[in-house]
Amino acid sequence: MSAGDLFTTTSLFSLAGVAGIALTAYTGAKTLLPQNATSKDRFIFVWLAFDALIHFLYEGSFLYYSTFGRQVNLSEGPLPEMWKEYAKADFRWGFSEPTVVSLEILTVLGAGPLCCYILKQLVSNDPARHYWIVVLSTAELYGGWMTFCPEWLTGSPNLNTSNALHLWVYLVFMNLIWVFIPIWLMIDSYSHIAKAVRAQVPTKTKSA
């Protein structure tokens, strides 16, 4: 396999777009968060902004090209070409597979706006954000599970792991970050919620 087969112009375009989204999210954190924001809150802001932009721009484009009779493999333009590239790793993203499209409807219309709402709470330092972070993270994990579990149970007929870029970048890295980071966010927010709830419980005293 030649280098050109492994890494194409479309690959470069797609990954450069992801890097641009990450830079935009980082700039948003630098601009919108107060100077005294913790490094953890800055990281969470960058992740949520990155998450929202990926949902709206990338997955939103997939949704557009995969509904009302359209499908990625029959569409033309930079964004369809990007999804055709990803569909080389997971064929379902090329022909409007119903389960994938259904999950993306929830992701784009549900998770994307929820990310923005949590970002607003983060900027205002509203502790209620921790509840919504748990909701969002649970949804992200469920979406990932329902995307890949049915495929694994049927022997992964739509996954192509013969190309290192497709396997380790497209399938592994670009999906596992939506596993590990949501799990970490859930653990962190649980600690805040549990601490607040326990603080409301009166301390028991021994009877005389």
Short mmCIF file of C-alpha atoms in Angstrom, two decimals, residues 35-202:
data_model
loop_
_atom_site.label_atom_id
_atom_site.label_comp_id
_atom_site.label_asym_id
_atom_site.label_seq_id
_atom_site.Cartn_x
_atom_site.Cartn_y
_atom_site.Cartn_z
CA GLN A 35 -8.85 34.87 34.16
CA ASN A 36 -9.13 32.97 37.45
CA ALA A 37 -10.79 29.91 35.85
CA THR A 38 -9.12 26.65 36.84
CA SER A 39 -7.17 24.59 34.32
CA LYS A 40 -9.79 21.85 34.71
CA ASP A 41 -12.62 24.21 33.78
CA ARG A 42 -10.60 25.46 30.82
CA PHE A 43 -10.11 21.91 29.59
CA ILE A 44 -13.82 21.16 30.05
CA PHE A 45 -14.73 24.32 28.12
CA VAL A 46 -12.41 23.38 25.25
CA TRP A 47 -13.84 19.87 25.14
CA LEU A 48 -17.47 21.00 25.20
CA ALA A 49 -16.88 23.66 22.54
CA PHE A 50 -15.00 21.13 20.41
CA ASP A 51 -17.79 18.60 20.99
CA ALA A 52 -20.50 21.07 19.97
CA LEU A 53 -18.68 22.17 16.81
CA ILE A 54 -18.03 18.59 15.73
CA HIS A 55 -21.71 17.77 16.25
CA PHE A 56 -22.97 20.84 14.39
CA LEU A 57 -20.45 21.13 11.54
CA TYR A 58 -19.27 17.61 10.81
CA GLU A 59 -22.09 15.41 12.02
CA GLY A 60 -24.65 18.02 11.00
CA SER A 61 -23.34 17.83 7.44
CA PHE A 62 -23.54 14.04 7.57
CA LEU A 63 -27.16 14.32 8.68
CA TYR A 64 -27.96 16.69 5.82
CA TYR A 65 -26.45 14.35 3.25
CA SER A 66 -28.08 11.27 4.76
CA THR A 67 -31.77 12.25 5.04
CA PHE A 68 -34.72 12.84 2.69
CA GLY A 69 -33.45 10.35 0.13
CA ARG A 70 -29.87 11.61 0.10
CA GLN A 71 -26.78 9.56 0.94
CA VAL A 72 -23.12 10.46 1.25
CA ASN A 73 -21.92 8.12 -1.51
CA LEU A 74 -24.15 9.85 -4.06
CA SER A 75 -23.38 13.44 -3.00
CA GLU A 76 -20.71 15.83 -4.24
CA GLY A 77 -18.69 18.51 -2.46
CA PRO A 78 -15.94 18.84 0.18
CA LEU A 79 -18.04 17.60 3.09
CA PRO A 80 -19.46 14.56 1.31
CA GLU A 81 -15.90 13.71 0.23
CA MET A 82 -14.84 13.88 3.86
CA TRP A 83 -17.58 11.47 4.87
CA LYS A 84 -16.74 9.20 1.93
CA GLU A 85 -13.24 9.07 3.36
CA TYR A 86 -14.57 8.06 6.78
CA ALA A 87 -16.91 5.56 5.12
CA LYS A 88 -13.82 3.72 3.87
CA ALA A 89 -13.32 2.75 7.52
CA ASP A 90 -16.99 2.27 8.43
CA PHE A 91 -19.11 1.60 5.35
CA ARG A 92 -22.38 2.48 7.12
CA TRP A 93 -21.60 6.18 6.92
CA GLY A 94 -21.79 6.10 3.14
CA PHE A 95 -25.26 4.67 2.53
CA SER A 96 -27.47 6.27 5.21
CA GLU A 97 -27.71 3.27 7.53
CA PRO A 98 -30.91 3.89 9.58
CA THR A 99 -29.47 3.24 13.06
CA VAL A 100 -26.49 5.52 12.46
CA VAL A 101 -28.69 8.29 11.04
CA SER A 102 -31.13 7.95 13.95
CA LEU A 103 -28.32 8.32 16.47
CA GLU A 104 -26.93 11.33 14.63
CA ILE A 105 -30.31 13.05 14.73
CA LEU A 106 -30.20 12.83 18.53
CA THR A 107 -26.55 13.86 18.58
CA VAL A 108 -26.89 16.93 16.37
CA LEU A 109 -30.25 18.15 17.67
CA GLY A 110 -29.79 17.08 21.31
CA ALA A 111 -26.15 16.81 22.34
CA GLY A 112 -24.99 19.82 20.32
CA PRO A 113 -27.38 22.34 21.93
CA LEU A 114 -26.80 20.77 25.36
CA CYS A 115 -23.05 21.36 24.97
CA CYS A 116 -23.78 25.04 24.29
CA TYR A 117 -26.03 25.28 27.34
CA ILE A 118 -23.35 23.78 29.58
CA LEU A 119 -20.79 26.18 28.11
CA LYS A 120 -23.06 29.06 29.14
CA GLN A 121 -23.28 27.63 32.66
CA LEU A 122 -19.52 27.17 32.75
CA VAL A 123 -18.89 30.81 31.81
CA SER A 124 -21.24 31.95 34.59
CA ASN A 125 -19.79 29.35 37.00
CA ASP A 126 -23.21 27.81 37.60
CA PRO A 127 -22.71 24.57 39.59
CA ALA A 128 -25.92 23.16 38.11
CA ARG A 129 -23.82 22.37 35.06
CA HIS A 130 -22.65 19.19 36.73
CA TYR A 131 -26.08 17.59 36.40
CA TRP A 132 -26.21 18.41 32.69
CA ILE A 133 -22.63 17.19 32.19
CA VAL A 134 -23.73 13.80 33.53
CA VAL A 135 -26.74 13.80 31.19
CA LEU A 136 -24.60 14.76 28.18
CA SER A 137 -21.86 12.26 28.99
CA THR A 138 -24.36 9.44 29.44
CA ALA A 139 -25.88 10.28 26.05
CA GLU A 140 -22.45 10.37 24.39
CA LEU A 141 -21.53 6.96 25.82
CA TYR A 142 -24.88 5.47 24.84
CA GLY A 143 -24.52 6.82 21.32
CA GLY A 144 -21.08 5.27 20.95
CA TRP A 145 -22.29 1.94 22.32
CA MET A 146 -25.28 1.79 19.98
CA THR A 147 -23.09 2.76 17.04
CA PHE A 148 -20.61 -0.07 17.48
CA CYS A 149 -22.21 -2.81 19.59
CA PRO A 150 -24.67 -3.95 16.87
CA GLU A 151 -21.74 -4.05 14.46
CA TRP A 152 -19.59 -6.17 16.79
CA LEU A 153 -22.48 -8.57 17.45
CA THR A 154 -22.79 -9.24 13.71
CA GLY A 155 -19.07 -9.78 13.11
CA SER A 156 -18.21 -6.18 12.09
CA PRO A 157 -19.08 -6.61 8.39
CA ASN A 158 -18.98 -2.85 7.77
CA LEU A 159 -15.66 -2.06 9.47
CA ASN A 160 -12.44 -1.96 7.45
CA THR A 161 -9.36 -2.31 9.63
CA SER A 162 -6.83 -3.04 6.88
CA ASN A 163 -5.66 0.58 6.64
CA ALA A 164 -3.67 1.92 9.62
CA LEU A 165 -5.06 5.46 9.24
CA HIS A 166 -8.63 4.23 9.05
CA LEU A 167 -8.20 1.87 12.00
CA TRP A 168 -6.14 3.88 14.51
CA VAL A 169 -7.21 7.45 13.67
CA TYR A 170 -10.74 7.21 12.27
CA LEU A 171 -12.12 4.21 14.17
CA VAL A 172 -10.07 4.08 17.36
CA PHE A 173 -8.88 7.58 18.25
CA MET A 174 -11.81 9.58 16.86
CA ASN A 175 -14.27 7.37 18.73
CA LEU A 176 -12.46 6.54 21.96
CA ILE A 177 -12.08 10.21 22.92
CA TRP A 178 -15.89 10.20 23.13
CA VAL A 179 -15.58 7.36 25.62
CA PHE A 180 -12.72 8.33 27.92
CA ILE A 181 -13.49 12.05 28.24
CA PRO A 182 -17.23 11.58 28.99
CA ILE A 183 -16.36 8.94 31.61
CA TRP A 184 -13.88 11.34 33.24
CA LEU A 185 -16.45 14.15 33.13
CA MET A 186 -19.08 11.93 34.76
CA ILE A 187 -16.71 10.98 37.57
CA ASP A 188 -15.71 14.60 38.14
CA SER A 189 -19.30 15.88 38.14
CA TYR A 190 -20.43 13.03 40.37
CA SER A 191 -17.87 14.11 42.98
CA HIS A 192 -19.29 17.66 42.93
CA ILE A 193 -22.92 16.51 43.09
CA ALA A 194 -22.24 13.97 45.84
CA LYS A 195 -20.32 16.52 47.91
CA ALA A 196 -23.15 19.05 47.63
CA VAL A 197 -25.84 16.49 48.52
CA ARG A 198 -23.90 15.08 51.47
CA ALA A 199 -23.38 18.59 52.81
CA GLN A 200 -27.16 18.86 53.20
CA VAL A 201 -27.39 15.74 55.38
CA PRO A 202 -27.35 16.61 59.10
#
